[in-house]
Tab-separated table of C-alpha atoms in Angstrom:
chain	number	residue	atom	x	y	z
A	1	MET	CA	48.728	-25.262	-6.988
A	2	SER	CA	48.890	-28.255	-4.667
A	3	GLU	CA	50.228	-31.637	-5.722
A	4	THR	CA	46.742	-33.120	-6.180
A	5	LYS	CA	43.899	-31.674	-8.133
A	6	PRO	CA	40.688	-30.948	-6.352
A	7	SER	CA	37.896	-33.445	-7.233
A	8	VAL	CA	34.279	-32.680	-7.514
A	9	LEU	CA	31.225	-35.148	-7.762
A	10	PHE	CA	27.933	-33.791	-9.146
A	11	VAL	CA	24.922	-35.863	-8.084
A	12	CYS	CA	21.263	-35.730	-9.141
A	13	VAL	CA	18.649	-38.383	-9.361
A	14	HIS	CA	18.879	-39.483	-13.020
A	15	ASN	CA	22.342	-38.108	-13.970
A	16	ALA	CA	20.778	-37.199	-17.240
A	17	GLY	CA	20.554	-33.429	-16.977
A	18	ARG	CA	21.713	-31.142	-14.201
A	19	SER	CA	24.717	-33.166	-12.945
A	20	GLN	CA	25.862	-33.958	-16.496
A	21	MET	CA	25.705	-30.281	-17.541
A	22	ALA	CA	27.545	-29.221	-14.355
A	23	ALA	CA	30.261	-31.863	-14.909
A	24	ALA	CA	30.626	-30.751	-18.517
A	25	PHE	CA	30.912	-27.105	-17.532
A	26	LEU	CA	33.497	-27.825	-14.872
A	27	THR	CA	35.545	-30.035	-17.093
A	28	HIS	CA	35.503	-27.361	-19.800
A	29	LEU	CA	36.130	-24.371	-17.600
A	30	SER	CA	38.844	-25.957	-15.390
A	31	LYS	CA	40.834	-27.107	-18.473
A	32	GLY	CA	41.886	-30.267	-16.697
A	33	GLN	CA	42.689	-28.653	-13.396
A	34	VAL	CA	39.810	-30.340	-11.516
A	35	GLU	CA	38.861	-34.037	-11.486
A	36	VAL	CA	35.222	-34.176	-12.333
A	37	ARG	CA	32.667	-36.940	-11.775
A	38	SER	CA	28.907	-37.169	-12.016
A	39	ALA	CA	26.400	-39.776	-10.949
A	40	GLY	CA	22.779	-40.353	-10.167
A	41	SER	CA	20.959	-42.152	-7.354
A	42	ALA	CA	18.610	-43.675	-9.981
A	43	PRO	CA	20.372	-43.212	-13.283
A	44	ALA	CA	18.292	-42.824	-16.477
A	45	ASP	CA	18.913	-44.880	-19.581
A	46	ALA	CA	20.428	-41.938	-21.467
A	47	VAL	CA	21.365	-38.260	-21.015
A	48	ASN	CA	18.504	-35.880	-21.723
A	49	PRO	CA	18.758	-35.071	-25.471
A	50	ALA	CA	17.595	-31.478	-24.859
A	51	ALA	CA	20.347	-31.018	-22.289
A	52	VAL	CA	22.832	-32.237	-24.847
A	53	GLN	CA	21.457	-29.765	-27.390
A	54	ALA	CA	21.493	-26.880	-24.868
A	55	MET	CA	25.212	-27.580	-24.068
A	56	ALA	CA	26.107	-27.854	-27.785
A	57	GLU	CA	24.756	-24.295	-28.129
A	58	VAL	CA	27.542	-23.122	-25.864
A	59	GLY	CA	30.210	-25.168	-27.542
A	60	ILE	CA	30.279	-28.152	-25.069
A	61	ASP	CA	29.740	-31.647	-26.436
A	62	MET	CA	27.954	-34.108	-24.074
A	63	SER	CA	26.747	-36.440	-26.820
A	64	THR	CA	29.035	-39.318	-25.618
A	65	GLU	CA	28.123	-39.102	-21.965
A	66	THR	CA	26.024	-41.791	-20.272
A	67	PRO	CA	24.323	-41.729	-16.838
A	68	LYS	CA	26.263	-43.377	-14.122
A	69	VAL	CA	25.149	-44.900	-10.812
A	70	LEU	CA	26.149	-43.208	-7.579
A	71	THR	CA	28.600	-45.280	-5.666
A	72	VAL	CA	30.207	-44.968	-2.197
A	73	GLU	CA	33.607	-45.143	-3.939
A	74	ALA	CA	32.747	-42.028	-6.072
A	75	VAL	CA	31.845	-40.028	-2.995
A	76	GLN	CA	34.901	-41.236	-1.070
A	77	ALA	CA	37.188	-40.209	-3.968
A	78	SER	CA	35.857	-36.665	-4.189
A	79	ASP	CA	36.712	-33.595	-2.143
A	80	VAL	CA	33.435	-31.743	-2.911
A	81	VAL	CA	30.069	-33.367	-3.434
A	82	ILE	CA	27.423	-31.264	-5.067
A	83	THR	CA	23.821	-32.509	-4.915
A	84	MET	CA	21.010	-31.387	-7.101
A	85	GLY	CA	17.789	-32.789	-5.813
A	86	CYS	CA	18.846	-36.255	-4.703
A	87	GLY	CA	18.051	-35.565	-1.074
A	88	ASP	CA	18.917	-38.205	1.471
A	89	THR	CA	20.088	-40.740	-1.125
A	90	CYS	CA	23.557	-39.238	-1.143
A	91	PRO	CA	25.922	-40.917	1.249
A	92	VAL	CA	27.691	-38.519	3.587
A	93	PHE	CA	31.215	-38.999	4.726
A	94	PRO	CA	33.256	-36.793	7.195
A	95	GLY	CA	35.848	-34.521	5.727
A	96	LYS	CA	33.973	-33.898	2.496
A	97	THR	CA	32.498	-30.540	1.492
A	98	TYR	CA	28.788	-30.927	0.562
A	99	LEU	CA	26.883	-28.253	-1.351
A	100	ASP	CA	23.277	-28.456	-2.483
A	101	TRP	CA	22.385	-26.535	-5.641
A	102	LYS	CA	18.713	-25.723	-5.885
A	103	LEU	CA	18.032	-26.178	-9.515
A	104	GLU	CA	14.900	-27.016	-11.459
A	105	ASP	CA	14.837	-30.536	-12.932
A	106	PRO	CA	15.166	-30.341	-16.729
A	107	ALA	CA	13.340	-33.664	-17.201
A	108	GLY	CA	10.418	-33.274	-19.490
A	109	GLN	CA	11.029	-29.605	-20.143
A	110	GLY	CA	11.573	-27.803	-23.383
A	111	LEU	CA	14.796	-26.365	-24.699
A	112	ALA	CA	13.943	-22.827	-23.564
A	113	ALA	CA	13.531	-23.981	-19.911
A	114	ILE	CA	16.689	-26.044	-20.126
A	115	ARG	CA	18.650	-23.141	-21.422
A	116	SER	CA	17.774	-21.187	-18.246
A	117	ILE	CA	18.799	-24.155	-16.076
A	118	ARG	CA	21.997	-24.506	-18.116
A	119	ASP	CA	22.842	-20.804	-17.560
A	120	ALA	CA	22.184	-21.125	-13.803
A	121	ILE	CA	24.448	-24.213	-13.694
A	122	GLU	CA	27.221	-22.294	-15.599
A	123	GLN	CA	27.085	-19.531	-12.991
A	124	HIS	CA	27.267	-21.990	-9.986
A	125	THR	CA	30.151	-23.792	-11.733
A	126	ARG	CA	32.180	-20.650	-12.372
A	127	HIS	CA	31.706	-19.622	-8.680
A	128	LEU	CA	32.758	-23.146	-7.541
A	129	LEU	CA	35.836	-23.096	-9.773
A	130	ALA	CA	36.905	-19.684	-8.372
A	131	GLU	CA	36.689	-21.190	-4.850
A	132	LEU	CA	38.607	-24.355	-5.816
A	133	GLN	CA	41.541	-22.561	-7.393
A	134	PRO	CA	44.197	-21.082	-5.282
A	135	HIS	CA	44.365	-17.258	-5.220
């Protein structure tokens, strides 16, 4: 592995659901081999309780997470920036890898719908991790 760990920033509008779940999955699955951040272009006051519950069902605790505001510094410090519905509010810098994951917004949805979103995020995250790790 290289001297520096890859770094990934997950961005959605409220940093209360999708980006929090993706960051939690990548942190868990990479076992510390990837530097993980998440942020929102308009952060909510708290992480979606149903997202926290859905992640707890798969053994990942997000109960202490809080939404964070998207900063230019966070983007600059990341190798890969993954957006989830924040559109043009995400700053773009040369030399970064940008991916847009088309995922339904879990805001206002029930636990069953959020489980489906969680499972899609897990699949995306596993694929991303495979690409980040040297073969």
